GROMACS .gro file of C-alpha atoms in nm:
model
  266
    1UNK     CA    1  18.124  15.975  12.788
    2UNK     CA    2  17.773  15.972  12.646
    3UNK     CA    3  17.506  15.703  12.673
    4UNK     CA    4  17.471  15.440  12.430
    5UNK     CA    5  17.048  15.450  12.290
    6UNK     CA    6  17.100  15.133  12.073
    7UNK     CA    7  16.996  14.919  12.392
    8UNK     CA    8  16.659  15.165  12.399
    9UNK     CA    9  16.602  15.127  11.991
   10UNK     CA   10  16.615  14.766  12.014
   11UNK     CA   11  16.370  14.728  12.287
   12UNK     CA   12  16.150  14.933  12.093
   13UNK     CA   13  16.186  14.781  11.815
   14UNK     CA   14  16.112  14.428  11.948
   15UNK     CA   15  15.829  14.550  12.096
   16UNK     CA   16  15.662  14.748  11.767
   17UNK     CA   17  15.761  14.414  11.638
   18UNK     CA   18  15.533  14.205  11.927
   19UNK     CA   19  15.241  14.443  11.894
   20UNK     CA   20  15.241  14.380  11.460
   21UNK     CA   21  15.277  14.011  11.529
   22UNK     CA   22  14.991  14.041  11.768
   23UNK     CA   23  14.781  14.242  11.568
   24UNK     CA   24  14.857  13.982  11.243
   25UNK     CA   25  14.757  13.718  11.463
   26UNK     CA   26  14.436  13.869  11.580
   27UNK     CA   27  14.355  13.978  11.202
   28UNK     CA   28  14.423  13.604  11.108
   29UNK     CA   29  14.185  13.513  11.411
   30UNK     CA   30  13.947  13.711  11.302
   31UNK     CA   31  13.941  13.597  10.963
   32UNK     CA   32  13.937  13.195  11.045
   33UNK     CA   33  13.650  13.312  11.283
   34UNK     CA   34  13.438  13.524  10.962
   35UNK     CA   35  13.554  13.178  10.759
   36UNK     CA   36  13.431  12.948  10.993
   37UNK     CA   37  13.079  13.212  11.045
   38UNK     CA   38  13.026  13.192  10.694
   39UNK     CA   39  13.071  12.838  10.669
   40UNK     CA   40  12.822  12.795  10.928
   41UNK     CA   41  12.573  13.013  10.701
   42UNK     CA   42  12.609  12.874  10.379
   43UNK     CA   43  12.555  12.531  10.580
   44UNK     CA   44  12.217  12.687  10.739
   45UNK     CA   45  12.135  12.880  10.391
   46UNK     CA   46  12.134  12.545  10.226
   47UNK     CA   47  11.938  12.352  10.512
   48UNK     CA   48  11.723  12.632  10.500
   49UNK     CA   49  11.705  12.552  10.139
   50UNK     CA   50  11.605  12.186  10.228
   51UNK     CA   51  11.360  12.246  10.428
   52UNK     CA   52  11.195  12.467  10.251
   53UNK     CA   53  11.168  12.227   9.957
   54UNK     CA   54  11.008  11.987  10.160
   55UNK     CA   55  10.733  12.230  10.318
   56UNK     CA   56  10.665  12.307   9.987
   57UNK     CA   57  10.604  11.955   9.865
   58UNK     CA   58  10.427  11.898  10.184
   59UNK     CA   59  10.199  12.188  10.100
   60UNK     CA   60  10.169  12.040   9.732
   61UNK     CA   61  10.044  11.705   9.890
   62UNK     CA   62   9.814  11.890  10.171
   63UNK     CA   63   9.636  12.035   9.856
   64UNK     CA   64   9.577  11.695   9.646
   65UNK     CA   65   9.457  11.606   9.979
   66UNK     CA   66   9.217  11.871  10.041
   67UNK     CA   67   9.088  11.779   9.664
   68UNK     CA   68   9.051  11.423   9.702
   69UNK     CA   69   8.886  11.455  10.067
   70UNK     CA   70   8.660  11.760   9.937
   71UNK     CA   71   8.763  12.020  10.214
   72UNK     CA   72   8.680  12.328  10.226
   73UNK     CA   73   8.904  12.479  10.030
   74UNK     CA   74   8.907  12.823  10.203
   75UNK     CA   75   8.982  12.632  10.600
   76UNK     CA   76   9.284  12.459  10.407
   77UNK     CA   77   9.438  12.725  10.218
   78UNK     CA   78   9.809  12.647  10.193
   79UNK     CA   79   9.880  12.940  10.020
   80UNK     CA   80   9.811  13.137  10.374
   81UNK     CA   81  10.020  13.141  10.644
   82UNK     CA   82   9.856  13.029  10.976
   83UNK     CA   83   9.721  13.285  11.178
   84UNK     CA   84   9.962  13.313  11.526
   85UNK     CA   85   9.960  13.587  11.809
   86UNK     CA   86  10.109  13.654  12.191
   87UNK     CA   87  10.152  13.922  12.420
   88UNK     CA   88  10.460  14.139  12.359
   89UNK     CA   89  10.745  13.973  12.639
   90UNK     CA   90  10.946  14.304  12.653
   91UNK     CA   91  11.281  14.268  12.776
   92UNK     CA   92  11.208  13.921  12.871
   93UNK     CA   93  11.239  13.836  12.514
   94UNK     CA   94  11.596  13.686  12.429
   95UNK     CA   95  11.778  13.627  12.073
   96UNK     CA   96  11.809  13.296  11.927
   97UNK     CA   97  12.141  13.117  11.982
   98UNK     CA   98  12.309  13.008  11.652
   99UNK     CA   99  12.320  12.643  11.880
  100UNK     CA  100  11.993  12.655  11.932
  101UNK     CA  101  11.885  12.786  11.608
  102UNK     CA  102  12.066  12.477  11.446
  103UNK     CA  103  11.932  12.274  11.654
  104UNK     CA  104  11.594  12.386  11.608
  105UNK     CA  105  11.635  12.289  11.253
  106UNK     CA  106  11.756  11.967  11.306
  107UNK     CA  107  11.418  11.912  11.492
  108UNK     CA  108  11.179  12.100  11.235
  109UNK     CA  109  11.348  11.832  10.966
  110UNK     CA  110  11.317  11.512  11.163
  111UNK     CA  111  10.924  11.643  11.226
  112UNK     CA  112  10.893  11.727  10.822
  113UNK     CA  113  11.024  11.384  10.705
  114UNK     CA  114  10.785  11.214  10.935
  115UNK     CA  115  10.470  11.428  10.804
  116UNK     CA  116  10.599  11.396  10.447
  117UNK     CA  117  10.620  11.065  10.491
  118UNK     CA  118  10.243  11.011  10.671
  119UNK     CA  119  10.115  11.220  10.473
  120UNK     CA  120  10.214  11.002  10.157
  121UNK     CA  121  10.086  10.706  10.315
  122UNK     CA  122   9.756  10.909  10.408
  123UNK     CA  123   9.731  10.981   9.990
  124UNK     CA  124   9.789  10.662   9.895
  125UNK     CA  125   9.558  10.524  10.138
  126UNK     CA  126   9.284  10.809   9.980
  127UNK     CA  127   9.336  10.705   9.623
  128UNK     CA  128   9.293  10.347   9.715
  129UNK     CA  129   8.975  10.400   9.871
  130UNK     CA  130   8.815  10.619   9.632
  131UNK     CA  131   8.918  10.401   9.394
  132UNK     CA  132   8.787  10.091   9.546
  133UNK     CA  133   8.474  10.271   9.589
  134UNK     CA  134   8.445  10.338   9.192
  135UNK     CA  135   8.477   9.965   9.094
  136UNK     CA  136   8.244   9.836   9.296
  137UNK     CA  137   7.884   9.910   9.193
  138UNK     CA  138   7.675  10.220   9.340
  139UNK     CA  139   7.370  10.415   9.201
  140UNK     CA  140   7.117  10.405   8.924
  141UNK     CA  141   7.204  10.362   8.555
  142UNK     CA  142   7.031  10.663   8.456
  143UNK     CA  143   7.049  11.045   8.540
  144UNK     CA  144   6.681  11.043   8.578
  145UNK     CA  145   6.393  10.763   8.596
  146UNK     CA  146   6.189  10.524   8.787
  147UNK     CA  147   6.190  10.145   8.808
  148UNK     CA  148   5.907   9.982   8.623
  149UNK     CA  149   6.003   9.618   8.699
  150UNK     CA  150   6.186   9.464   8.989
  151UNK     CA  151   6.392   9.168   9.041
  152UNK     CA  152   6.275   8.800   9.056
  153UNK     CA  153   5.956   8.637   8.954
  154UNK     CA  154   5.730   8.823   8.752
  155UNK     CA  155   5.463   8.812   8.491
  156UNK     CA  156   5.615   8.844   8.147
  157UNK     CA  157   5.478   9.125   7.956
  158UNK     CA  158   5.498   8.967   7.598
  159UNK     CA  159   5.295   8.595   7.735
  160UNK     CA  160   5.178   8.692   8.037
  161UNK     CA  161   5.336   8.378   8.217
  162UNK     CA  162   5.512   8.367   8.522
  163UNK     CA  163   5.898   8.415   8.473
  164UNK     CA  164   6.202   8.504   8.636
  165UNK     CA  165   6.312   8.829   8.543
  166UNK     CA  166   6.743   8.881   8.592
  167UNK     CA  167   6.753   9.212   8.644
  168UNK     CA  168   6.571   9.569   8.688
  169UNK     CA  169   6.352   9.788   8.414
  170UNK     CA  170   6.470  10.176   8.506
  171UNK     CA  171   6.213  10.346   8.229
  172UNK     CA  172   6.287  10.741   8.147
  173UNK     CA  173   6.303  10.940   7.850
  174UNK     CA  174   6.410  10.816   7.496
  175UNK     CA  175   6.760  10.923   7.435
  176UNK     CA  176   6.843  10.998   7.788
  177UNK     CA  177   7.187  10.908   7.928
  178UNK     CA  178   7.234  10.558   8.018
  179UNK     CA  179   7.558  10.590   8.302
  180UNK     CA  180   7.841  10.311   8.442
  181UNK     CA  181   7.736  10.227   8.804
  182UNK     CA  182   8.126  10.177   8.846
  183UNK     CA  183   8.471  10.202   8.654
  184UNK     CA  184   8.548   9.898   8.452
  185UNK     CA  185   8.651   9.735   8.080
  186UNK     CA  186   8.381   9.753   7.825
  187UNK     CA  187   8.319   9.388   7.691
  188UNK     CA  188   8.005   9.370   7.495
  189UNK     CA  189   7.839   9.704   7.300
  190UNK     CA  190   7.625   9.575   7.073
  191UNK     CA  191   7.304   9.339   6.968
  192UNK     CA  192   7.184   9.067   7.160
  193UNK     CA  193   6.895   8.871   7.139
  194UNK     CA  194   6.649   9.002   7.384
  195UNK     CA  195   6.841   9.308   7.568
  196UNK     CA  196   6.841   9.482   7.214
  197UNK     CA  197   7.108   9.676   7.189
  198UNK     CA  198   7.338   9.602   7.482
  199UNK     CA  199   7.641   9.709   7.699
  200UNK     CA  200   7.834   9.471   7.885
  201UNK     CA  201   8.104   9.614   8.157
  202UNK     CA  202   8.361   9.411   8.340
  203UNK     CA  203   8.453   9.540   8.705
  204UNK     CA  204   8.709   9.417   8.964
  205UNK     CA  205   8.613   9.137   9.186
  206UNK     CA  206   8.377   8.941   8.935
  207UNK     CA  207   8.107   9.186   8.875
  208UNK     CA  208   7.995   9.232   8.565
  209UNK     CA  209   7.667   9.488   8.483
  210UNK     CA  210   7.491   9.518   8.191
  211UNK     CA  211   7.244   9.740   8.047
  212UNK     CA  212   7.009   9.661   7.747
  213UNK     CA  213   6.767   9.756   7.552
  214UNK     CA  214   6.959  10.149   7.459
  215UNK     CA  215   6.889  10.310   7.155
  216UNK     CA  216   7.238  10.395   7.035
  217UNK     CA  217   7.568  10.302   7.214
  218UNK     CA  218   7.851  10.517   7.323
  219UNK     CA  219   8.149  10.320   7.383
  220UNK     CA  220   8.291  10.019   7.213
  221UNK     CA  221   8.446   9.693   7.355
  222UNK     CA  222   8.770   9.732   7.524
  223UNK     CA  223   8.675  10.094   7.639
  224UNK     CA  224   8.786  10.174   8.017
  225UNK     CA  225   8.479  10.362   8.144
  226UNK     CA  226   8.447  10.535   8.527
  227UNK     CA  227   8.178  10.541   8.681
  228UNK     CA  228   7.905  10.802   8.633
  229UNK     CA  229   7.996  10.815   8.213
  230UNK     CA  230   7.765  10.778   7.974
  231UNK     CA  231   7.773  10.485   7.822
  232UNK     CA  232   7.426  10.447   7.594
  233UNK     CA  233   7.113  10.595   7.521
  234UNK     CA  234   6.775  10.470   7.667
  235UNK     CA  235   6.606  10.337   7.381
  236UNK     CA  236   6.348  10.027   7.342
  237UNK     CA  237   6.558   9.832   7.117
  238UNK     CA  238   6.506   9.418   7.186
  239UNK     CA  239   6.248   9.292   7.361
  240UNK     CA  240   6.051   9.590   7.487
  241UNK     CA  241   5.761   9.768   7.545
  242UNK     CA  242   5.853  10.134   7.562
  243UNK     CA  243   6.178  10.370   7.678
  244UNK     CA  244   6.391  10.189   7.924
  245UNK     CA  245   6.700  10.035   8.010
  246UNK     CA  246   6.753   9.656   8.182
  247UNK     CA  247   6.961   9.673   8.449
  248UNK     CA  248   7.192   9.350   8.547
  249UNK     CA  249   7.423   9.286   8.812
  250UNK     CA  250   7.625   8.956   8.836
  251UNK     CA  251   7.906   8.829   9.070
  252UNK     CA  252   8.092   8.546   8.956
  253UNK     CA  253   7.853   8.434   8.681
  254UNK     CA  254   7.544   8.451   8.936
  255UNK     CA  255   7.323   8.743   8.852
  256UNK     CA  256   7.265   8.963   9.170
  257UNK     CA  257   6.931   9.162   9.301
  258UNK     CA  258   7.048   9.512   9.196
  259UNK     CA  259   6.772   9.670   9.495
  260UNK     CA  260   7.094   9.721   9.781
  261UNK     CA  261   7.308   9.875   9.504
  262UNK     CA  262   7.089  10.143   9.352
  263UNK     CA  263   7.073  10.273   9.712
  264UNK     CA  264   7.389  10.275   9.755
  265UNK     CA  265   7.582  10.631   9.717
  266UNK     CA  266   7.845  10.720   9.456
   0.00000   0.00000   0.00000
């Protein structure tokens, strides 16, 4: 009687049929896990993405910044990367965990929002300043000349009598700039009896300067000037003895010595 095989088949059979099942589920495994991997970098591709976006606007406000603060442009160069260094660890050095690579990034993002976000405060705070700084008044009305009558009580040089004089005489060369001692609203530019012919300029927080006396005007009513622009050219137009321009300041209808604000710095 010979020996039935079928018994020996069918084991082997089940167990070619254990091993494929095993290997299908391992190459399933295996392909949830490169699914799940390259989730995981298209999530970090686009963070990186993100965050690279906002160093970029960051360096974008760093360099208005630099401009508006006059830095040296060459010490804040945003174009460079930062100069870095260390001593080579060897085999102390260890690879970067993908945990602790995403969480890295979750830090470097919480620490860019919070400089992106000072550092628009920090502009704003900049352009208000600076711009505070150019309505108010600051300098001499001219490019170039010297004061030839102060402020106050004087003797008039047409009578001769004692009279109060409203502003300052800044004498120079004919046809020389006349310039806005701060940004404002042109609202005179033209004759008036006694300053000739005259510019009138309307700042924030009720000053008002004028300068008479030019021989040609540059702007017209309504202009918005900043300061430092030519406005006029020093003439002797009006009531005048030679090249010069009368310098007023008033605050609030009251006219002001100009002395503390042609020291001042623009």
């Amino acid at each position: 009687m010979g020996i039935s095989t079928q018994p020996a088949q069918a084991s082997s059979e089940n167990t070619a049929e254990v091993v494929r099942d095993l290997l299908q589920s391992q190459r399933n495994e295996l392909q949830e896990t490169k699914g799940r991997t390259q989730e995981h970098l298209d999530a970090l591709a686009l963070r990186l993405g993100q965050l690279q976006s906002h160093i970029l606007r960051i360096d974008a406000l760093g360099e208005r910044l630099a401009k508006i603060g006059k830095l040296d442009a060459a010490e804040f160069n945003f174009e460079e990367e930062p100069a870095r260094g260390g001593i080579e660890e060897g085999e102390l050095a260890q690879s970067v965990s993908l945990s602790e690579l995403v969480s890295d990034m979750e830090q470097l993002q919480l620490v860019i929002s919070d400089r992106e976000h000072k550092l628009d405060l920090m502009e704003g705070l900049l352009r208000d300043n600076l711009l505070n700084a150019e309505l108010l008044p600051a300098g001499r009305p001219v490019e170039k000349g010297w004061i030839s009558s102060r402020y106050g009580y004087r003797n008039d040089p047409f009578t001769g009598k004692k009279a109060f004089h409203h502003g300052v005489d800044v004498a120079g060369k004919k046809n020389s700039h006349v310039v806005a001692v701060a940004s404002g609203i042109v609202t005179w530019a033209g004759e008036k009896s006694g300053f000739g012919k005259l510019v009138e300029i309307t700042h924030s927080d009720g000053y008002v300067t004028r300068y008479g006396h030019n021989s040609n005007i540059l702007v017209k009513v309504g202009d918005l000037v900043t300061q430092g622009k030519p406005i006029a050219l020093m003439g002797s137009s009006g009531r005048s003895t030679g090249p010069h321009v009368h310098f007023e300041i008033a605050r609030n209808g009251k006219t002001l010595n100009p002395a503390k604000y042609l020291r001042a710095k623009r």
